[in-house]
Coordinates of C-alpha atoms in Angstrom, one line a residue:
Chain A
X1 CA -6.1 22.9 -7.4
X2 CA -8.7 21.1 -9.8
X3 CA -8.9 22.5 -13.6
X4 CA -12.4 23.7 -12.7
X5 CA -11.2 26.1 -9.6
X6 CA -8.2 27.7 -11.8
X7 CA -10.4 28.3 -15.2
X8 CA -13.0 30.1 -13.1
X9 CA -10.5 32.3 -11.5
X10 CA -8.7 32.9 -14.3
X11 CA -12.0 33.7 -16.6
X12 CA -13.1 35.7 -12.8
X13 CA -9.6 37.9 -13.4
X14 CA -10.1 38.6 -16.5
X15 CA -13.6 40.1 -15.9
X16 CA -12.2 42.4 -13.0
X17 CA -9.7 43.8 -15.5
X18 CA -12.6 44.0 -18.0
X19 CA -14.7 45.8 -15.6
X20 CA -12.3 47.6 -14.4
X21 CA -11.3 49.0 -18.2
X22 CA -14.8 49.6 -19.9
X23 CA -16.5 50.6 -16.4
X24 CA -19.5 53.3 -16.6
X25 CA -18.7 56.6 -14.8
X26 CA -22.2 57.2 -13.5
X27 CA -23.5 56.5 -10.2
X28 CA -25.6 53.5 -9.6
X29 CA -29.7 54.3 -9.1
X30 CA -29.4 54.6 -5.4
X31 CA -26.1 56.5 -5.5
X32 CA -27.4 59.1 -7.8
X33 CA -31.1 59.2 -5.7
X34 CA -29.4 59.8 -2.8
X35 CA -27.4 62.3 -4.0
X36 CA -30.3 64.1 -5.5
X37 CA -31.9 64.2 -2.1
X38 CA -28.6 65.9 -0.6
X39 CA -27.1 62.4 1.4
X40 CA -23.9 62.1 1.9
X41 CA -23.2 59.5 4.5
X42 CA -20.7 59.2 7.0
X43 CA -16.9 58.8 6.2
X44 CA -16.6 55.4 6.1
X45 CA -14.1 52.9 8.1
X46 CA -10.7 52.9 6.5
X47 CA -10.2 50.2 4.2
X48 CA -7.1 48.9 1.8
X49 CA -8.7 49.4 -1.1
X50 CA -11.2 52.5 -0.7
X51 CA -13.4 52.6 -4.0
X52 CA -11.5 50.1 -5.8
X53 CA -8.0 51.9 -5.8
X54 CA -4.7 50.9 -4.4
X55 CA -2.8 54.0 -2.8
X56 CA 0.5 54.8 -4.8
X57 CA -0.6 53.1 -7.7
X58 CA -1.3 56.4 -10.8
X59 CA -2.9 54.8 -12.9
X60 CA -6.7 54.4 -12.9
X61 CA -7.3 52.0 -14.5
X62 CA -4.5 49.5 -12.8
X63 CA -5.1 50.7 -9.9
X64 CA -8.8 49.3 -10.1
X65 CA -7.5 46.1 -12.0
X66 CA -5.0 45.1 -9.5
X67 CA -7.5 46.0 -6.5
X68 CA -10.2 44.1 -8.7
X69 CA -7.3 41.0 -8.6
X70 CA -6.9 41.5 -4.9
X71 CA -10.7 41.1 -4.7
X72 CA -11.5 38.3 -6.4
X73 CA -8.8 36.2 -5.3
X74 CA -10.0 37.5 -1.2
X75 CA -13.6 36.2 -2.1
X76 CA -12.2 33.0 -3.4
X77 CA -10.2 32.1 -0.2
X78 CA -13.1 33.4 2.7
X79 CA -15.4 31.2 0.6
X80 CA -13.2 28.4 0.6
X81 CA -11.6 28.8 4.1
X82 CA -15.4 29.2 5.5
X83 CA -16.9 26.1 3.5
X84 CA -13.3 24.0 4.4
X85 CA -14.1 25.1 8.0
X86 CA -17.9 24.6 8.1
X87 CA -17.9 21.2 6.7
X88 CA -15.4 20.0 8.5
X89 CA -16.7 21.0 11.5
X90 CA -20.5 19.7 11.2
X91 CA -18.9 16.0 10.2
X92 CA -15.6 15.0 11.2
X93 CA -15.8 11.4 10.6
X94 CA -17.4 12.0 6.9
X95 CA -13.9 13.8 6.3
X96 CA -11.8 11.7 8.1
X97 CA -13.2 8.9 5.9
X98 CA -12.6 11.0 3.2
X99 CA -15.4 9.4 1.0
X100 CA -16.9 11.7 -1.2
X101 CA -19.7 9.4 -1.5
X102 CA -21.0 10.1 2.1
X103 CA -21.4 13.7 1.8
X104 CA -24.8 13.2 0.4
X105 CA -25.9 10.2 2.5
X106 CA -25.7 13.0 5.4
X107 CA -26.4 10.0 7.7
X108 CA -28.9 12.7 9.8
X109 CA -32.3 12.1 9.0
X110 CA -32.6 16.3 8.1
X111 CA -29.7 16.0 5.3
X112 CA -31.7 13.6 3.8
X113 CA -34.9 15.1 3.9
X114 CA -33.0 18.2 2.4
X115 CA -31.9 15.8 -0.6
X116 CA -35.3 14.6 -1.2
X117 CA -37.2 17.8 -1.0
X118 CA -34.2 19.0 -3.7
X119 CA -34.8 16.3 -5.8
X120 CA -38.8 16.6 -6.0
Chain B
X1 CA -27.1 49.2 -4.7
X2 CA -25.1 49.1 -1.6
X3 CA -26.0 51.2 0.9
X4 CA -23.4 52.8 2.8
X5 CA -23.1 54.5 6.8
X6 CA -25.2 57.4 7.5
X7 CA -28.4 56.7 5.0
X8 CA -30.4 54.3 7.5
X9 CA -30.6 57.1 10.5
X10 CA -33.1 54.7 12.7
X11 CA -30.9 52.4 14.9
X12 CA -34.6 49.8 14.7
X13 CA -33.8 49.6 11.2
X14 CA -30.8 48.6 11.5
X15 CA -31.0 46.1 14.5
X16 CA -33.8 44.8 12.2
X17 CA -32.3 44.3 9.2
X18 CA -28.8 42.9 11.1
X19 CA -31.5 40.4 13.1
X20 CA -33.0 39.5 9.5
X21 CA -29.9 39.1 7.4
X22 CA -27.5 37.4 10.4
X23 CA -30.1 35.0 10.9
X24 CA -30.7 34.5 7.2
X25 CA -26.8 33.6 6.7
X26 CA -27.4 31.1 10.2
X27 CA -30.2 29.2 8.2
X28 CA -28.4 29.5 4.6
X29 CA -24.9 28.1 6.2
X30 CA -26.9 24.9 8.1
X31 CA -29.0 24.5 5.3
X32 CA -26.0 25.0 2.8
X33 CA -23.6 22.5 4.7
X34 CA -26.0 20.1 5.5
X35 CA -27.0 19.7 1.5
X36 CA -23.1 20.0 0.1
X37 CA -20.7 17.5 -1.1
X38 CA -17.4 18.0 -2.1
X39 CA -18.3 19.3 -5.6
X40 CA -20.2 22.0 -4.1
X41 CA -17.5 23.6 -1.9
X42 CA -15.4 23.7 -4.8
X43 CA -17.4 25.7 -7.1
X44 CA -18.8 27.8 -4.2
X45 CA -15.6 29.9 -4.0
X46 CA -15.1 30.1 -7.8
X47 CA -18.7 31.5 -8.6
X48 CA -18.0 34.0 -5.7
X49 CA -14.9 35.0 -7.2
X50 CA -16.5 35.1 -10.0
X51 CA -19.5 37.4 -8.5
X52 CA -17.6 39.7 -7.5
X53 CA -15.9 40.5 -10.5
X54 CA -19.0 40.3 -12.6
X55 CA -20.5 43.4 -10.1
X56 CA -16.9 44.9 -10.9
X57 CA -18.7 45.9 -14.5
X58 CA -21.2 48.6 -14.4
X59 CA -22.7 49.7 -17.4
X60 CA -24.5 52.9 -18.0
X61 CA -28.3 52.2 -18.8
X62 CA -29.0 53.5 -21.9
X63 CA -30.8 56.9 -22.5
X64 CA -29.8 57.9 -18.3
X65 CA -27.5 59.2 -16.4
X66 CA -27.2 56.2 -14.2
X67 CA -25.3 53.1 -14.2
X68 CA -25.8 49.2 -13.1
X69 CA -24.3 45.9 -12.7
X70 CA -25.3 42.6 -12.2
X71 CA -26.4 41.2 -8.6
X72 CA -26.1 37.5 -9.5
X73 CA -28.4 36.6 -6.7
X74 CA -30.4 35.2 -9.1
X75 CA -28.3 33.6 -11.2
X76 CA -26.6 32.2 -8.1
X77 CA -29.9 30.3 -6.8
X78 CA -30.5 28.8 -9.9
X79 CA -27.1 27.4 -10.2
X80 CA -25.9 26.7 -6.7
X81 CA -29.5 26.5 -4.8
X82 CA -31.2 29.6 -2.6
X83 CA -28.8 28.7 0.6
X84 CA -25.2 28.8 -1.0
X85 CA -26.9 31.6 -3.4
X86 CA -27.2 33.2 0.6
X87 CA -23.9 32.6 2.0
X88 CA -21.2 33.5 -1.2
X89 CA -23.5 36.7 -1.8
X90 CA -23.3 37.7 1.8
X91 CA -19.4 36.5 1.3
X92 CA -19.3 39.1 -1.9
X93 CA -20.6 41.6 0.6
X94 CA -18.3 41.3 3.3
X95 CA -15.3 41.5 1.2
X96 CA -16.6 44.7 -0.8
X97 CA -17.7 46.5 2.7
X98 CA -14.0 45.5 4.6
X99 CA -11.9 45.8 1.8
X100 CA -13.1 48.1 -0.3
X101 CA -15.7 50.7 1.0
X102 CA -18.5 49.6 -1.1
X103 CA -21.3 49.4 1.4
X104 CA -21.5 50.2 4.9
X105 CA -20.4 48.4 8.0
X106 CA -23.3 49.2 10.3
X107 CA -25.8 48.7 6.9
X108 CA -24.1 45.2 6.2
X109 CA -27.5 43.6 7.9
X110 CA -29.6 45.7 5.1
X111 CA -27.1 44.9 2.4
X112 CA -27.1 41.1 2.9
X113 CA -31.3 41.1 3.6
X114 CA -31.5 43.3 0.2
X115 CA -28.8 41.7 -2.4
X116 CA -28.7 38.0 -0.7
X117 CA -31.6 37.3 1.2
X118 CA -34.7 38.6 -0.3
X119 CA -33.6 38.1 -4.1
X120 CA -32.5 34.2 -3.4
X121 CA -36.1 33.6 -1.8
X122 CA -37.7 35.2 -4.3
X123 CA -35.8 33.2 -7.2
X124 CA -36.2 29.9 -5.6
X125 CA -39.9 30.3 -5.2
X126 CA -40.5 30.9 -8.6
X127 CA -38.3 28.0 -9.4
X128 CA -40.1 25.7 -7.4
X129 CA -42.9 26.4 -9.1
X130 CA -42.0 26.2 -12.7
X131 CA -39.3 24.1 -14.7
X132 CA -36.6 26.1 -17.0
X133 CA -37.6 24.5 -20.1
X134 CA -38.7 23.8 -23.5
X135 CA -40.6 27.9 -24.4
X136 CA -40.7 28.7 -20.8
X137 CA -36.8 28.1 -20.2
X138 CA -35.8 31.9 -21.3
X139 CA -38.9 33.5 -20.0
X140 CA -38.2 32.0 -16.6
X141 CA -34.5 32.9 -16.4
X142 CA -35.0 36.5 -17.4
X143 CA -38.0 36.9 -14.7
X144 CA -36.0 35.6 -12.0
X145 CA -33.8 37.9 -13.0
X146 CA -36.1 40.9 -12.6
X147 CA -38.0 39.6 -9.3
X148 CA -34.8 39.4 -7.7
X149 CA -34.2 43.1 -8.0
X150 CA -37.7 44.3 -7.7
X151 CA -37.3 42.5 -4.3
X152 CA -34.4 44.3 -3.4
X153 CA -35.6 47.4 -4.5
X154 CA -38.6 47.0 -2.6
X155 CA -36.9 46.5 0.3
X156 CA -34.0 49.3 0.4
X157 CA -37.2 51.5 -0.3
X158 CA -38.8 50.3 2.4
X159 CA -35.6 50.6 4.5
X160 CA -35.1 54.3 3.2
X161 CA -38.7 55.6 4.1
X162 CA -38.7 53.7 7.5
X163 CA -35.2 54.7 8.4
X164 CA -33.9 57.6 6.6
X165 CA -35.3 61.4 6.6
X166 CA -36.4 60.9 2.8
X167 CA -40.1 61.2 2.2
X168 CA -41.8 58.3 1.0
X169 CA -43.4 59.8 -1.8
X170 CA -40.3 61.1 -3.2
X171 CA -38.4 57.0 -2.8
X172 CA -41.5 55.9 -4.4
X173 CA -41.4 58.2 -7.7
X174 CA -37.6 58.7 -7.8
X175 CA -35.8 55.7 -6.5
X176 CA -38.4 52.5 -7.0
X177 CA -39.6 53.6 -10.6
X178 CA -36.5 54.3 -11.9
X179 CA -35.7 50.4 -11.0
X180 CA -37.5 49.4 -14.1
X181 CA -34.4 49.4 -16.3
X182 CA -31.8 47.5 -13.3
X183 CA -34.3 44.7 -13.3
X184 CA -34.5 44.3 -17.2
X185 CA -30.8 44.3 -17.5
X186 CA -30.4 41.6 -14.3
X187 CA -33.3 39.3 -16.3
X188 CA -31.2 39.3 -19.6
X189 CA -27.8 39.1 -18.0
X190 CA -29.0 36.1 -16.1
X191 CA -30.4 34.0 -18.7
X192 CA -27.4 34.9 -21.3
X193 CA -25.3 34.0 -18.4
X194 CA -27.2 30.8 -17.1
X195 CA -27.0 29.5 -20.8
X196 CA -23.3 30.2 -21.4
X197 CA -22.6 28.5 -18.1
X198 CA -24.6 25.6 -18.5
X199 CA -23.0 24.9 -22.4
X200 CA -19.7 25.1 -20.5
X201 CA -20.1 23.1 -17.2
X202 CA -23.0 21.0 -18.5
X203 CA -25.3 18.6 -16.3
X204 CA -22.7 19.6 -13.5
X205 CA -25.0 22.4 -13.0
X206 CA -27.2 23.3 -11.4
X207 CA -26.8 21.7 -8.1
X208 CA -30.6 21.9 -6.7
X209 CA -32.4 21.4 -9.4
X210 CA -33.2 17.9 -10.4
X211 CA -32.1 17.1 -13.9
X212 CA -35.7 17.1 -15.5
X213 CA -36.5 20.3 -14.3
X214 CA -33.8 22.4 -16.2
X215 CA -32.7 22.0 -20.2

């Protein structure tokens, strides 16, 4: 893994745990508006990590840390496994080639037209 | 600013805004695949790791009882372009709705048309039609910092008085107005941030921009 990807996880980590410490215990506007108004919402689906805590775990604070952890490093690998997948599946001879040079060629006429209009 | 099950009651609103913000991620992931190299996958998953936590700190806005945190939309489009801005915010999304309960399954359409869609158009409009630089650099950051969550604000209002059994009157004075201090904090958060992350990756940012339209 390049320097690049492990320095923006890391610095990523650490702002979960930062978050996680100096967090604000209000609601967000639309939490508190609908609150106001007397809307509660359904129950919603089980998930692992309802709220930002982690069953079992006592303390608050770690307990939204480690969560946090467990979320940043989940958005890191749909993101990649989605981009890896995408990409390789719009141009299987550009990776098979393995050039990093074609990727912006884009041999179709549309890629190119994206590059342009980008670069105007 | 997530909206969660049970506050959009209309099932029109909801087909709608699933219709909007699926086809939105469609056009964002051709768009975003056709116009990506290798560099650009790479730092795709680290500013969405990176998204995420940055929502993870919510600060109370001073002198209420409310709190905020950064939507990035923004400062995503300027550094990665409107259509990966699209598809790692609707990734941020999807990972905060499965895995942690923060924003409803059946209101995932509204959540990705609100905090992806809308707030990346609206940023990469107003970057298209002026440069970040020279005395306009900081002034441009900051407002498409606040356009992307006047957008979004507009639009879960709209989605509230269309779809929910609040008056429209009452989302107007006490949910749209109150907005005013979100949208300040998103402009100053993105320009601090846009800076700081420029000085550190340099001209490897941003990826859409061409190099004499950003300092």
């Amino acid at each position: 893994m390049s320097r690049l990807k492990l320095s923006g996880l890391g610095l990523a980590l650490l702002f979960a745990a930062l978050g996680a410490t100096i967090a604000s215990r209000h609601p967000d506007t639309l939490e508190r508006f609908l609150d106001d108004e007397g809307i509660v919402g359904e129950e919603p689906a089980p998930a692992p990590f309802p709220g930002y805590t982690i069953e079992g775990v006592e303390s608050e604070r770690w307990s939204k840390i480690l969560s946090g952890a467990a979320g940043v490093l989940a958005t890191f690998g749909v993101l990649t496994l989605l981009v890896g997948l995408a990409r390789r599946g719009s141009s299987p001879a550009k990776e098979a080639a393995g050039s990093q040079g074609s990727g912006s060629q884009g041999a179709d006429s549309q890629g190119a037209e994206e590059t342009n209009d980008r670069a105007s | 600013m997530h909206i969660f099950d049970g506050v959009i009651e209309s099932p029109w609103v909801i087909t709608a805004t699933w219709v909007m913000g699926g086809g939105g991620i469609a056009i964002a992931s051709r768009g975003f695949v056709r116009g990506s190299n290798e560099e650009h996958s790479a730092l795709v998953g680290v500013f969405g790791a990176f998204m995420f936590a940055a929502q993870m700190i919510n600060f109370t806005i001073p002198g209420s009882p409310v709190s905020a945190h950064l939507t990035g939309t923004a400062l995503l489009t300027i550094l990665l372009g409107p259509a990966a801005a699209i598809v790692v915010c609707a990734a941020v999304l999807l990972v905060q709705c499965l895995l942690f309960q923060d924003g409803g399954v059946l209101a995932y359409g509204a959540n990705v048309c609100n905090l992806a869609l809308l707030p990346a158009v609206v940023s990469a409009l107003i970057l298209r039609a002026t440069p970040v630089k020279g005395r306009h650099r900081i002034p441009v950051l900051v407002a498409i910092g606040i356009a992307g969550v006047a957008a979004s604000s507009l639009a879960i209002s709209l989605e509230l008085i269309f779809g929910s059994k609040i008056d429209a009157k009452v989302v107007a004075s006490g949910l749209l107005l109150v907005q005013g201090g979100v949208a300040a904090a998103e402009g100053v958060i993105t320009a601090i941030a846009f800076v700081s992350i420029r000085e550190l990756l340099g001209g490897r940012i941003p990826l859409w921009l061409s190099p004499e339209r950003v300092e």
